Coordinates of C-alpha atoms and ligand atoms in Angstrom, one line a residue:
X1327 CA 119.3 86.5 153.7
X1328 CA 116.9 85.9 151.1
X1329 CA 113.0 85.9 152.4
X1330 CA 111.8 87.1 155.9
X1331 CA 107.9 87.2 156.5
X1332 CA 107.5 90.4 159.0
X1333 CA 104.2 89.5 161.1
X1334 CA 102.8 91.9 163.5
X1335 CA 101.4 90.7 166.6
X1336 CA 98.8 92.0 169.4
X1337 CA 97.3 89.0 172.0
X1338 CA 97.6 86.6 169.0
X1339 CA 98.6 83.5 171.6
X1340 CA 95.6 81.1 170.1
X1341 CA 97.9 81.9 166.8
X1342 CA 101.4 82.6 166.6
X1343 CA 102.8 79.4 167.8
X1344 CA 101.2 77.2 164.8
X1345 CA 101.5 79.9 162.5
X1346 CA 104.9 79.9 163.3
X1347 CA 105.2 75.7 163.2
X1348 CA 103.6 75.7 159.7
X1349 CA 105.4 78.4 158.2
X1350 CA 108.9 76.4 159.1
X1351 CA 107.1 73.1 158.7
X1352 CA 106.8 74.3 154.6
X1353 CA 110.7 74.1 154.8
X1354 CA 111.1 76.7 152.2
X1355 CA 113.5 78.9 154.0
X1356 CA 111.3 81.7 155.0
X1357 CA 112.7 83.7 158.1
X1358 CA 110.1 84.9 160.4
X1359 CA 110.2 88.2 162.8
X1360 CA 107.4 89.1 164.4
X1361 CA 106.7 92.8 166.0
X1362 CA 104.7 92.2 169.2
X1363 CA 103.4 95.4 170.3
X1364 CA 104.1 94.6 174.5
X1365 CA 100.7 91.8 174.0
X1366 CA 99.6 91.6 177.6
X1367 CA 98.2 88.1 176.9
X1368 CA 101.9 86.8 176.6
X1369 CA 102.5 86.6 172.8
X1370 CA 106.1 87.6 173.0
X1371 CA 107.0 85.1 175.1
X1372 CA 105.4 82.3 173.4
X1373 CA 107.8 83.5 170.6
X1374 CA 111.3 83.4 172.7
X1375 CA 110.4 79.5 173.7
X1376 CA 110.1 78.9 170.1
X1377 CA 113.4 80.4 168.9
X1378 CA 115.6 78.0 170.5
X1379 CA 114.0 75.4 167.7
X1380 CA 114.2 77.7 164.8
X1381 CA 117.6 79.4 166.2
X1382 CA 118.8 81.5 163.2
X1383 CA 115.3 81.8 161.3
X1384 CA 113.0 83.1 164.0
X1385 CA 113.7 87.0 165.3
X1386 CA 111.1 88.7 167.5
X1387 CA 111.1 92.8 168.3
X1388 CA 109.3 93.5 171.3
X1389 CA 107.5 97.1 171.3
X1390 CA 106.3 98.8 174.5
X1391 CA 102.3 99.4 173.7
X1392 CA 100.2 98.8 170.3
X1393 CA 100.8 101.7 168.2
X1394 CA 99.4 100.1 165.1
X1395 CA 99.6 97.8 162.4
X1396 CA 101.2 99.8 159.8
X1397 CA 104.0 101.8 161.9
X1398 CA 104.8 97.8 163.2
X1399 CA 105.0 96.9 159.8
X1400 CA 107.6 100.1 158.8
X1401 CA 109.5 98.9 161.7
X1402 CA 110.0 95.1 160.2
X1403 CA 110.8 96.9 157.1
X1404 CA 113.6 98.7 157.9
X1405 CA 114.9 95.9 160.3
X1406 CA 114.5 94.2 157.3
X1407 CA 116.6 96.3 154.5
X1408 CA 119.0 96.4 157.5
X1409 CA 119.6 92.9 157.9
X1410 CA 120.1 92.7 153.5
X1411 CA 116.9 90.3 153.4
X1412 CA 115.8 89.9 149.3
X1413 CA 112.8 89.6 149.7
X1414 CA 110.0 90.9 152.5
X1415 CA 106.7 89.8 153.3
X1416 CA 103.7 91.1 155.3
X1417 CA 101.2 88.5 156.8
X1418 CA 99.3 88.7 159.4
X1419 CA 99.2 85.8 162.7
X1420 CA 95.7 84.8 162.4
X1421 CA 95.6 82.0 159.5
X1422 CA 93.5 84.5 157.6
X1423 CA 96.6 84.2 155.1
X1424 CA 97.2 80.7 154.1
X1425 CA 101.1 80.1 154.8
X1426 CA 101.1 78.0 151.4
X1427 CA 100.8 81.2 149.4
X1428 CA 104.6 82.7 150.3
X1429 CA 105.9 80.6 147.9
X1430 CA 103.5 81.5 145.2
X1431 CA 104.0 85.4 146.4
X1432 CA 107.9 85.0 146.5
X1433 CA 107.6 83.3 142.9
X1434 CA 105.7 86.3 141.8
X1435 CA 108.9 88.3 142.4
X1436 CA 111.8 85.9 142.0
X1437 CA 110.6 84.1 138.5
X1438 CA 108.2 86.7 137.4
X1439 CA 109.9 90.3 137.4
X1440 CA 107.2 91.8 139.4
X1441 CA 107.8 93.9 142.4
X1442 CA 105.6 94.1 144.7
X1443 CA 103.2 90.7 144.4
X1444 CA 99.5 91.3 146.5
X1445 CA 97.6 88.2 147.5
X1446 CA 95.0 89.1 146.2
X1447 CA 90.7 87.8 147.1
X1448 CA 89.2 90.2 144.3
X1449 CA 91.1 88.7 141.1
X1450 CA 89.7 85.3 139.3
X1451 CA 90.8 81.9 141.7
X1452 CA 90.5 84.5 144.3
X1453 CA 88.1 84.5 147.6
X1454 CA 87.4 85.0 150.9
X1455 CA 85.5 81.8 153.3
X1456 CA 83.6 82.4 156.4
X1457 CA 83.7 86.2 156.3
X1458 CA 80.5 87.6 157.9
X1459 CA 78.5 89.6 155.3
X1460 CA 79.2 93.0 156.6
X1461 CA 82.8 92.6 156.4
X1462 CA 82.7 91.1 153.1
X1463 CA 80.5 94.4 152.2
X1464 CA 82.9 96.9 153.9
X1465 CA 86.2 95.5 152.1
X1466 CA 84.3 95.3 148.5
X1467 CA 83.3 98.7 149.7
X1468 CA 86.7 100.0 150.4
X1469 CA 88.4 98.3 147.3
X1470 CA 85.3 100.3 144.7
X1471 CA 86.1 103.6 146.2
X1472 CA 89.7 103.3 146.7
X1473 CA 89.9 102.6 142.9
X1474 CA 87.3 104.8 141.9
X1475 CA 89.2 107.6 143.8
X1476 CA 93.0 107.3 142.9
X1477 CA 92.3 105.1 139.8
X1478 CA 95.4 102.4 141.3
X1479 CA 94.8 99.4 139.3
X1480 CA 94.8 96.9 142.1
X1481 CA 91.5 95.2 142.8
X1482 CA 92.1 94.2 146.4
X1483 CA 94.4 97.4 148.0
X1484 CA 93.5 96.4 151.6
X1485 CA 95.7 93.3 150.8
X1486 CA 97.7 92.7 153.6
X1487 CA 99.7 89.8 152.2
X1488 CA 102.1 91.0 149.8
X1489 CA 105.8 90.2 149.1
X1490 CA 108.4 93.2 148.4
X1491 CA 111.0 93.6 146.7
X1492 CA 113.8 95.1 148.6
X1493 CA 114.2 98.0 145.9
X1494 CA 110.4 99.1 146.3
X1495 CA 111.1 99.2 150.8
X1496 CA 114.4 100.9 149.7
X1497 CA 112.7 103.6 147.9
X1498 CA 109.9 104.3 149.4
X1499 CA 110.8 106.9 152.0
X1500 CA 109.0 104.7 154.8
X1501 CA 109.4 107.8 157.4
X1502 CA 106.9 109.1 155.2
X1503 CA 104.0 106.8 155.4
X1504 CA 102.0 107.2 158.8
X1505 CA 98.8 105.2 158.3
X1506 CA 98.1 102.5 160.5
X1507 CA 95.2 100.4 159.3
X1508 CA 93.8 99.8 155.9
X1509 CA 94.6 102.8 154.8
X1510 CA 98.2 102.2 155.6
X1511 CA 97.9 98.9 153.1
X1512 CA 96.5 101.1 150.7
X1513 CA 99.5 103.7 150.7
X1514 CA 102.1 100.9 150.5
X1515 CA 100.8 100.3 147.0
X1516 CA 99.8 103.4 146.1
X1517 CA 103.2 104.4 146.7
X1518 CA 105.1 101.4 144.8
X1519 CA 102.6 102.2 142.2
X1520 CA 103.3 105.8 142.0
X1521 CA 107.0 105.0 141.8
X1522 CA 106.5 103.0 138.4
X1523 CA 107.4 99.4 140.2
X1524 CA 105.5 96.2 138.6
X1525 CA 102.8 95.4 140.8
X1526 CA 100.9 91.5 140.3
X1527 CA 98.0 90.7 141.7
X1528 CA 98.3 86.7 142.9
X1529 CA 94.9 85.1 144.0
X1530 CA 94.6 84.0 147.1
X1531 CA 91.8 82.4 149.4
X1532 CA 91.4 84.4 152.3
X1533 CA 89.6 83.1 155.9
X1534 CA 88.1 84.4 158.2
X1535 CA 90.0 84.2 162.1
X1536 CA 88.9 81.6 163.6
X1537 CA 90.3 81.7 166.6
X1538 CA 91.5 85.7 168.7
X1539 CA 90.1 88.7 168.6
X1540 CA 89.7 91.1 166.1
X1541 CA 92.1 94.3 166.0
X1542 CA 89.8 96.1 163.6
X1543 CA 87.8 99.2 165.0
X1544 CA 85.9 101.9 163.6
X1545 CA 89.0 104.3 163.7
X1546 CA 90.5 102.2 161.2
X1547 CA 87.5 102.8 159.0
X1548 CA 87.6 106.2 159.4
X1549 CA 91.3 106.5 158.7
X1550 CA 91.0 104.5 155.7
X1551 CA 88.2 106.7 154.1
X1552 CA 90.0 109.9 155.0
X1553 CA 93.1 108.9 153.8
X1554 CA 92.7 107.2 150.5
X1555 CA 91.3 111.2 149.5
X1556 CA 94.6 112.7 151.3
X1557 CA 96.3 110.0 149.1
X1558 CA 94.0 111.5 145.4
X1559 CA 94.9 115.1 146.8
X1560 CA 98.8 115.1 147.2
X1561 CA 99.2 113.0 144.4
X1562 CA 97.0 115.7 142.5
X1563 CA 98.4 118.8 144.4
X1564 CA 101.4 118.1 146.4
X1565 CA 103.9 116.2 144.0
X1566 CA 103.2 112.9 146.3
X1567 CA 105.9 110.8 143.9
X1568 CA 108.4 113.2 145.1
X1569 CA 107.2 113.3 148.8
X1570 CA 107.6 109.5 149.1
X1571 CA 110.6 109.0 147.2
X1572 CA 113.4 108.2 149.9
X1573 CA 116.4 111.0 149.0
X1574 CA 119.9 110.4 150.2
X1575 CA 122.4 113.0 151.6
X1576 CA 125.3 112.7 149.4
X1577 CA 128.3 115.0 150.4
X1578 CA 125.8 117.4 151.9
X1579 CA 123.6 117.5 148.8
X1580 CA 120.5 116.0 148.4
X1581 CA 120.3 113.4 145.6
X1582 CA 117.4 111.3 144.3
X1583 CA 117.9 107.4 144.9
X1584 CA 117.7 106.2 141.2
X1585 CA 117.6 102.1 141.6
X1586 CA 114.0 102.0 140.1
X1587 CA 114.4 104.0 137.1
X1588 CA 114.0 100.6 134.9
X1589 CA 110.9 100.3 135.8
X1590 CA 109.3 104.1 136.2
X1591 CA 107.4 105.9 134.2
X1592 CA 105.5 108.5 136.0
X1593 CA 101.5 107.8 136.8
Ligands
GTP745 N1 102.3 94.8 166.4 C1 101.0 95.0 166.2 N2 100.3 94.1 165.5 C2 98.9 94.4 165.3 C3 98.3 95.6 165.8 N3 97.0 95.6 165.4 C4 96.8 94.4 164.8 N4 98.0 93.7 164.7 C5 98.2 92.4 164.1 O1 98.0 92.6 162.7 C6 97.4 91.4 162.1 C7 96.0 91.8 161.5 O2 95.1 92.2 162.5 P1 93.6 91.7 162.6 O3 93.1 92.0 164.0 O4 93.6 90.2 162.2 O5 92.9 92.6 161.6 P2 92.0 92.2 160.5 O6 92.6 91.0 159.7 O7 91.7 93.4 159.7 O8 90.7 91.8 161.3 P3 90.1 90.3 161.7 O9 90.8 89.3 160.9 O10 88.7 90.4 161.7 O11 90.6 90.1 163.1 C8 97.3 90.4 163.3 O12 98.4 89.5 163.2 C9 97.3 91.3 164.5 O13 97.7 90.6 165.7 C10 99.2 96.5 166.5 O14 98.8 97.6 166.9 N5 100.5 96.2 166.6
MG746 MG1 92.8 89.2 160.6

């Protein structure tokens, strides 16, 4: 159980079929589940016909309605931890994330010593091709004032291809983190970044969807604006470090889990 790639799905049928085929096709020993939120175009089932080929590397959790990006990725998470996988990676269905750049993502982590590794469009080799101009505008947009505003040192935080280290999904108290869009991207490194884990940014080429539609709406925008402050003011106020750091009941008292300690040194 060494890497699983968690991808979320909602009416992604144009998609998740070769996405699918060219993950497995790398032969690199990625396991795939994907989190279909009930897709009324028929996603899920596309999935099932597909598992009898890739019995033992392809899982699918079926939800009942969309409730969001982020609370499908917390869901893969702790399937994830749960199942003793190494290794966990977010992509999403749509080839916007080039399948190629696991490996350099997982070497990142396994040969490099960094813990959480973002695929990353804002660093040097990075980029993004056939994005329309606005949305090239909003994501700069969103990546200057999410910096400017909690000072992270991560140049693209609405990355969402990233690989994880099991410790940093293990300590991150994941019942804690309720964003759904961007801003949910944004907290998942805030967090690991806030609990003192090594965080690499690896360049990646991002494209635009070509085929589907887009899941992004203006609520989205909203929540990511709004948040990224809520983020500033509890790490500033409320003792956020301690707020997302997973505690464990042990004999009825509440302990701290410690398995990042190497690493921290409080932000
Ligand atoms: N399970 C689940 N998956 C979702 C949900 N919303 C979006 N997704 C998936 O999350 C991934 C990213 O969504 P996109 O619509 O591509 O969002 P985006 O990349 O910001 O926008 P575009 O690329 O312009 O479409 C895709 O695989 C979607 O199918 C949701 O509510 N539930
Ligand atoms: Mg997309």
């Amino acid at each position: 159980m060494e890497k699983l790639v968690v991808i979320p799905t909602y009416n992604e049928k144009e998609n998740i079929s070769s996405i699918l085929h060219a993950i497995f096709n790398m032969n690199e020993g990625f396991h795939v589940l994907v989190i279909d939120d009930g897709s009324p175009d028929g996603t899920a089932q596309l999935v099932k016909e597909l598992q009898s080929k890739y019995s033992g590397q392809l899982f699918i959790e079926e939800r009942k309605g969309k409730l969001g990006l982020g609370t499908a990725y917390i869901y893969g998470f702790k399937w994830a931890i749960d199942k003793g996988y190494q290794f966990i990676f977010e992509m999403d269905a749509d080839f916007s994330h080039n399948p190629n750049d696991l490996t350099r993502l997982y070497d990142a982590c396994k040969k490099q010593g960094v813990d959480l590794a973002v695929g990353s469009r804002y660093v040097k080799g990075g980029g993004l091709v056939n994005w329309p101009k606005n949305r090239i505008a909003l994501s700069k947009g969103a990546s200057l004032y999410t910096r400017i505003i909690t000072w992270m040192p991560v140049k693209d935080p609405t990355a969402g291809f990233m690989c994880y280290k099991k410790e940093v999904l293990e300590t991150i108290n994941l019942d804690e983190i309720h964003f759904v869009g961007y801003a949910f991207q944004i907290e998942m490194k805030f967090a690991a970044w806030k609990l003192g884990f090594k965080i690499k940014e690896v360049p990646i080429i991002f494209q635009d969807r070509v085929v589907g539609v887009s899941k992004m709406n203006k609520g989205i925008v909203k929540e990511g604006i709004l948040g990224v402050l809520k983020l500033r003011w509890y790490s500033l106020f409320k003792n956020y470090r301690k707020r997302v750091k997973k505690t464990k009941v042990v004999n009825s008292s509440v302990k701290t889990v410690q398995q990042n300690e190497v690493f921290a040194e409080s932000k």
